[in-house]
Short mmCIF file of C-alpha atoms in Angstrom, two decimals:
data_model
loop_
_atom_site.label_atom_id
_atom_site.label_comp_id
_atom_site.label_asym_id
_atom_site.label_seq_id
_atom_site.Cartn_x
_atom_site.Cartn_y
_atom_site.Cartn_z
CA ASP L 7 -116.03 -96.78 85.51
CA ALA L 8 -116.33 -93.98 83.01
CA PRO L 9 -112.78 -93.90 81.82
CA LEU L 10 -113.06 -97.64 80.94
CA ARG L 11 -116.46 -97.39 79.32
CA ASP L 12 -115.10 -94.53 77.22
CA ALA L 13 -112.02 -96.67 76.26
CA VAL L 14 -114.10 -99.52 75.39
CA ASP L 15 -116.44 -97.23 73.19
CA ALA L 16 -113.48 -95.64 71.35
CA ALA L 17 -112.01 -99.28 70.63
CA LEU L 18 -115.41 -100.33 69.14
CA ALA L 19 -115.64 -97.11 67.19
CA LEU L 20 -112.14 -97.60 65.71
CA LEU L 21 -112.81 -101.26 65.02
CA ALA L 22 -116.11 -100.42 63.22
CA THR L 23 -114.76 -97.51 61.04
CA THR L 24 -111.69 -99.66 59.89
CA GLY L 25 -113.89 -102.60 59.06
CA GLN L 26 -112.11 -104.80 61.46
CA LEU L 27 -115.43 -105.27 63.62
CA HIS L 28 -117.20 -106.65 60.63
CA ARG L 29 -114.40 -109.18 59.70
CA ILE L 30 -114.09 -110.32 63.36
CA LEU L 31 -117.96 -110.94 63.49
CA GLN L 32 -117.96 -112.77 60.22
CA ARG L 33 -115.11 -115.15 61.46
CA TYR L 34 -117.15 -115.95 64.51
CA HIS L 35 -120.35 -116.42 62.71
CA LEU L 36 -121.85 -113.47 64.64
CA ASP L 37 -122.48 -111.08 61.72
CA ASN L 38 -126.28 -111.01 62.03
CA PRO L 39 -129.02 -108.30 61.68
CA ARG L 40 -128.80 -107.49 65.41
CA GLN L 41 -125.10 -106.87 65.03
CA ALA L 42 -125.57 -104.73 61.99
CA ALA L 43 -128.17 -102.60 63.88
CA LEU L 44 -125.69 -102.10 66.82
CA ALA L 45 -123.11 -101.05 64.38
CA VAL L 46 -125.42 -98.62 62.86
CA ALA L 47 -126.38 -97.19 66.10
CA GLY L 48 -122.71 -96.99 67.17
CA PRO L 49 -121.24 -96.51 70.87
CA THR L 50 -121.69 -93.83 73.08
CA THR L 51 -118.58 -92.07 72.01
CA SER L 52 -119.11 -90.23 68.71
CA PRO L 53 -117.26 -91.40 65.54
CA ALA L 54 -115.34 -88.17 65.34
CA GLU L 55 -113.90 -88.62 68.93
CA ALA L 56 -113.10 -92.30 68.48
CA GLY L 57 -112.13 -92.74 64.84
CA GLY L 58 -111.09 -89.39 63.57
CA THR L 59 -112.10 -86.08 62.73
CA ASP L 60 -114.20 -86.90 59.74
CA GLY L 61 -115.70 -90.24 61.09
CA ALA L 62 -114.09 -92.34 58.24
CA ARG L 63 -110.44 -92.37 59.13
CA PRO L 64 -108.94 -93.16 62.73
CA ALA L 65 -107.08 -90.37 64.17
CA GLY L 66 -103.41 -90.92 65.30
CA PRO L 67 -102.32 -91.45 69.11
CA ARG L 68 -103.36 -89.07 71.61
CA PRO L 69 -101.02 -87.47 73.92
CA LEU L 70 -101.11 -88.52 77.67
CA ASP L 71 -102.86 -85.95 79.77
CA ARG L 72 -102.67 -85.16 83.29
CA GLN L 73 -105.84 -86.92 84.30
CA GLN L 74 -104.36 -90.28 82.78
CA LEU L 75 -100.99 -89.80 84.59
CA TRP L 76 -102.94 -89.43 87.92
CA LEU L 77 -104.75 -92.64 87.09
CA PHE L 78 -101.33 -94.18 86.50
CA LEU L 79 -100.05 -93.19 89.87
CA GLN L 80 -103.43 -94.39 91.38
CA GLY L 81 -102.73 -97.93 89.86
CA ALA L 82 -99.31 -97.85 91.17
CA GLY L 83 -100.68 -97.11 94.61
CA VAL L 84 -103.21 -100.06 94.32
CA THR L 85 -100.40 -102.32 93.25
CA PHE L 86 -98.17 -101.31 96.11
CA LEU L 87 -101.01 -101.64 98.74
CA ILE L 88 -102.09 -105.05 97.17
CA SER L 89 -98.50 -106.30 97.44
CA LEU L 90 -97.94 -105.10 100.91
CA GLY L 91 -101.12 -106.55 102.29
CA ALA L 92 -100.32 -109.95 100.61
CA MET L 93 -96.73 -109.80 102.03
CA ALA L 94 -98.19 -109.02 105.57
CA LEU L 95 -100.21 -112.36 105.26
CA ALA L 96 -97.35 -114.37 103.77
CA ILE L 97 -94.79 -113.70 106.23
CA PRO L 98 -96.69 -114.90 109.47
CA LEU L 99 -98.13 -117.81 107.55
CA GLY L 100 -94.77 -118.75 106.09
CA ILE L 101 -93.30 -118.67 109.80
CA ALA L 102 -96.13 -120.88 110.94
CA LEU L 103 -95.47 -123.42 108.25
CA THR L 104 -91.90 -123.69 108.96
CA THR L 105 -92.72 -123.98 112.74
CA ILE L 106 -95.00 -126.73 112.13
CA ARG L 107 -92.64 -128.67 109.87
CA MET L 108 -89.77 -128.51 112.36
CA THR L 109 -91.73 -129.03 115.79
CA LEU L 110 -94.93 -131.08 114.91
CA PRO L 111 -93.85 -134.29 113.02
CA ARG L 112 -97.50 -135.65 112.83
CA LEU L 113 -98.56 -132.49 110.83
CA SER L 114 -95.33 -131.71 109.14
CA TRP L 115 -96.81 -133.52 105.99
CA LEU L 116 -99.75 -131.40 105.79
CA ALA L 117 -97.44 -128.04 105.95
CA THR L 118 -95.19 -129.75 103.27
CA ALA L 119 -98.37 -130.63 101.05
CA TYR L 120 -99.47 -126.90 101.39
CA VAL L 121 -95.90 -125.71 100.17
CA GLU L 122 -95.72 -128.09 97.34
CA LEU L 123 -99.29 -127.46 96.10
CA PHE L 124 -98.98 -123.55 96.11
CA ARG L 125 -95.69 -123.71 94.60
CA GLY L 126 -96.52 -126.16 92.02
CA THR L 127 -99.70 -124.51 90.77
CA PRO L 128 -99.87 -121.25 88.67
CA VAL L 129 -100.85 -118.23 91.00
CA LEU L 130 -103.28 -117.19 88.16
CA LEU L 131 -105.27 -120.31 88.72
CA GLN L 132 -105.22 -119.93 92.35
CA LEU L 133 -106.71 -116.38 91.97
CA TYR L 134 -109.41 -117.60 89.59
CA LEU L 135 -110.49 -120.40 92.27
CA ILE L 136 -110.53 -118.00 95.17
CA TYR L 137 -112.57 -115.26 93.42
CA TYR L 138 -114.78 -117.07 90.93
CA GLY L 139 -114.69 -120.84 92.14
CA LEU L 140 -115.54 -120.19 95.87
CA ALA L 141 -118.19 -117.46 94.92
CA ASP L 142 -121.11 -119.61 95.82
CA ALA L 143 -119.66 -120.57 99.15
CA LEU L 144 -117.58 -117.59 100.07
CA SER L 145 -118.01 -114.59 98.15
CA LEU L 146 -115.05 -112.08 98.47
CA GLU L 147 -114.28 -108.63 97.25
CA ALA L 148 -111.94 -108.34 94.45
CA TRP L 149 -109.31 -106.66 96.78
CA THR L 150 -109.84 -109.26 99.59
CA ALA L 151 -109.48 -112.22 97.10
CA ALA L 152 -106.41 -110.51 95.34
CA ILE L 153 -104.63 -110.20 98.88
CA VAL L 154 -105.65 -113.54 99.94
CA GLY L 155 -104.57 -115.20 96.79
CA LEU L 156 -101.17 -113.69 96.45
CA GLY L 157 -100.57 -114.00 100.35
CA LEU L 158 -101.28 -117.80 100.37
CA ASN L 159 -99.24 -118.36 97.36
CA TYR L 160 -96.25 -116.43 98.59
CA ALA L 161 -96.58 -117.91 102.01
CA ALA L 162 -95.48 -121.21 100.56
CA TYR L 163 -92.24 -119.30 99.04
CA GLU L 164 -91.51 -117.62 102.40
CA ALA L 165 -91.86 -120.98 104.26
CA GLU L 166 -88.87 -122.28 102.20
CA VAL L 167 -86.95 -119.14 102.60
CA TYR L 168 -87.31 -119.38 106.58
CA ARG L 169 -86.62 -123.16 106.39
CA GLY L 170 -83.23 -122.31 104.70
CA ALA L 171 -82.56 -119.65 107.13
CA VAL L 172 -83.31 -121.72 110.14
CA ALA L 173 -80.60 -124.38 108.64
CA GLY L 174 -78.11 -121.69 108.42
CA VAL L 175 -78.21 -120.94 112.30
CA PRO L 176 -75.76 -123.24 114.14
CA ALA L 177 -77.27 -126.42 115.59
CA SER L 178 -75.34 -125.50 118.82
CA GLN L 179 -78.01 -122.78 119.35
CA MET L 180 -80.78 -125.27 119.60
CA GLU L 181 -78.73 -127.72 121.52
CA THR L 182 -77.76 -125.20 124.16
CA ALA L 183 -81.40 -123.72 124.57
CA ARG L 184 -82.65 -127.45 125.02
CA ALA L 185 -79.74 -128.05 127.49
CA LEU L 186 -81.08 -125.04 129.44
CA GLY L 187 -84.50 -126.85 129.79
CA MET L 188 -86.33 -125.09 126.88
CA PRO L 189 -88.88 -127.20 125.05
CA THR L 190 -88.44 -127.31 121.27
CA PRO L 191 -91.10 -125.01 120.29
CA THR L 192 -90.05 -122.39 122.72
CA ALA L 193 -86.22 -122.76 121.67
CA LEU L 194 -87.07 -122.24 118.04
CA ARG L 195 -89.29 -119.32 118.70
CA THR L 196 -87.15 -117.55 121.12
CA VAL L 197 -83.70 -118.54 120.07
CA VAL L 198 -83.43 -119.87 116.61
CA MET L 199 -86.17 -117.96 114.76
CA PRO L 200 -84.88 -114.52 115.58
CA GLN L 201 -81.52 -115.38 114.16
CA ALA L 202 -83.10 -117.13 111.21
CA LEU L 203 -85.23 -114.03 110.28
CA ARG L 204 -82.18 -111.92 110.38
CA LEU L 205 -80.54 -114.23 107.64
CA ALA L 206 -83.92 -114.58 105.84
CA LEU L 207 -84.26 -110.52 105.30
CA PRO L 208 -82.53 -110.43 101.81
CA GLY L 209 -84.67 -113.29 100.53
CA MET L 210 -87.95 -111.71 101.86
CA THR L 211 -87.04 -108.51 100.08
CA ASN L 212 -86.54 -110.33 96.90
CA ASP L 213 -89.68 -112.16 97.36
CA PHE L 214 -91.53 -108.79 97.72
CA ILE L 215 -90.14 -107.60 94.62
CA SER L 216 -91.35 -110.56 92.75
CA LEU L 217 -94.73 -110.16 94.41
CA LEU L 218 -95.04 -106.47 93.25
CA LYS L 219 -94.77 -107.83 89.59
CA ASP L 220 -96.97 -110.73 90.21
CA SER L 221 -99.70 -108.39 91.31
CA SER L 222 -100.37 -107.54 87.78
CA LEU L 223 -102.34 -110.97 87.61
CA VAL L 224 -105.01 -109.58 89.97
CA SER L 225 -106.48 -107.59 87.00
CA VAL L 226 -108.12 -110.86 85.98
CA ILE L 227 -110.32 -110.64 88.93
CA THR L 228 -111.45 -107.05 88.14
CA VAL L 229 -108.86 -105.22 90.37
CA VAL L 230 -107.79 -102.19 88.54
CA GLU L 231 -104.04 -102.02 89.39
CA LEU L 232 -101.29 -100.63 87.42
CA THR L 233 -101.08 -103.02 84.38
CA LYS L 234 -104.78 -102.92 83.96
CA ARG L 235 -104.79 -99.12 84.09
CA MET L 236 -102.07 -99.12 81.45
CA THR L 237 -104.39 -101.23 79.21
CA ILE L 238 -107.14 -99.03 79.55
CA VAL L 239 -105.17 -95.78 78.90
CA ALA L 240 -103.37 -97.60 75.88
CA VAL L 241 -106.76 -98.28 74.41
CA ASP L 242 -108.04 -94.77 74.93
CA MET L 243 -104.57 -93.22 73.58
CA ARG L 244 -104.54 -95.65 70.75
CA SER L 245 -100.98 -96.25 71.62
CA TRP L 246 -98.97 -98.77 73.71
CA LEU L 247 -95.64 -97.37 73.65
CA VAL L 248 -95.94 -94.41 75.98
CA PRO L 249 -98.33 -96.08 78.31
CA GLY L 250 -96.23 -99.25 78.33
CA ALA L 251 -93.18 -97.32 79.08
CA LEU L 252 -94.72 -95.45 81.91
CA CYS L 253 -95.99 -98.68 83.34
CA ALA L 254 -92.48 -100.32 83.31
CA GLY L 255 -91.11 -97.14 84.80
CA LEU L 256 -93.43 -97.15 87.64
CA TYR L 257 -92.76 -100.73 88.45
CA PHE L 258 -88.98 -100.10 88.22
CA ALA L 259 -89.41 -97.15 90.49
CA MET L 260 -91.04 -99.31 93.09
CA SER L 261 -88.83 -102.25 92.89
CA TYR L 262 -85.54 -100.73 92.52
CA PRO L 263 -85.22 -99.23 95.91
CA LEU L 264 -86.22 -102.60 97.29
CA SER L 265 -83.52 -104.26 95.45
CA ARG L 266 -80.82 -101.85 96.65
CA LEU L 267 -82.17 -102.65 100.22
CA ALA L 268 -81.64 -106.29 99.58
CA ARG L 269 -78.14 -105.83 98.67
CA ARG L 270 -77.38 -103.64 101.40
CA LEU L 271 -78.68 -106.18 103.80
CA GLU L 272 -76.73 -108.94 102.15
CA ARG L 273 -73.45 -106.89 102.61
CA HIS L 274 -74.43 -106.15 106.06
CA LEU L 275 -75.11 -109.68 107.16
CA GLN L 276 -71.94 -110.87 105.51
CA ARG L 277 -69.81 -108.90 107.89
#
């Protein structure tokens, strides 16, 4: 990734010219002849480009150019696609967990354990385990691991949303279906669950908004999404204000329409 390499070179050059790199190496007892030789050799980016016009004093912040803006939009697209893929996995898995808990008493403890485990541990840890911990037995691409990790985590939250929605359906619906001779799984699938999903729509929308923000964590498994792109551009620009504001604006632009949709659904369902 050429932009990432250039950003790293610029950061190293800036640290070297200001003396920060030497102090960091001394602090961690890494200031040896090899590091000194590397400092003399310098990074691939010239000191004039990375640290200032005279090579001795760092230049001020750079403006945001058109290419960097396009990279931001690409990062926002990656964030949205990963969130969409993870939600597409979380919804059916959450429905399956709810169905198991309500119709299969012998396996309900297993579904409950899944929900409590994934809700009770950090999603960041789960991403580490899926991408790095299982690498020897199951090697996944970074995108795949991101979608699977977020999907498995949010399936636990979706299961609770659906369980609450099923509880909101009048018990007479299930009793009537069973009085007509329907088995419990069939009654749940054809009578109760469609009504429950209607009640669960606002909660599902809110979960998707949360998923959009939590997708920033997938940068730890090498996925260059919106937040990671912001970090790269901020280092290259030597400023965090503009990239950070633009990153926040793009997250808001993706989540605000969804929040409006959730409120509209809530008003519609209350009629």
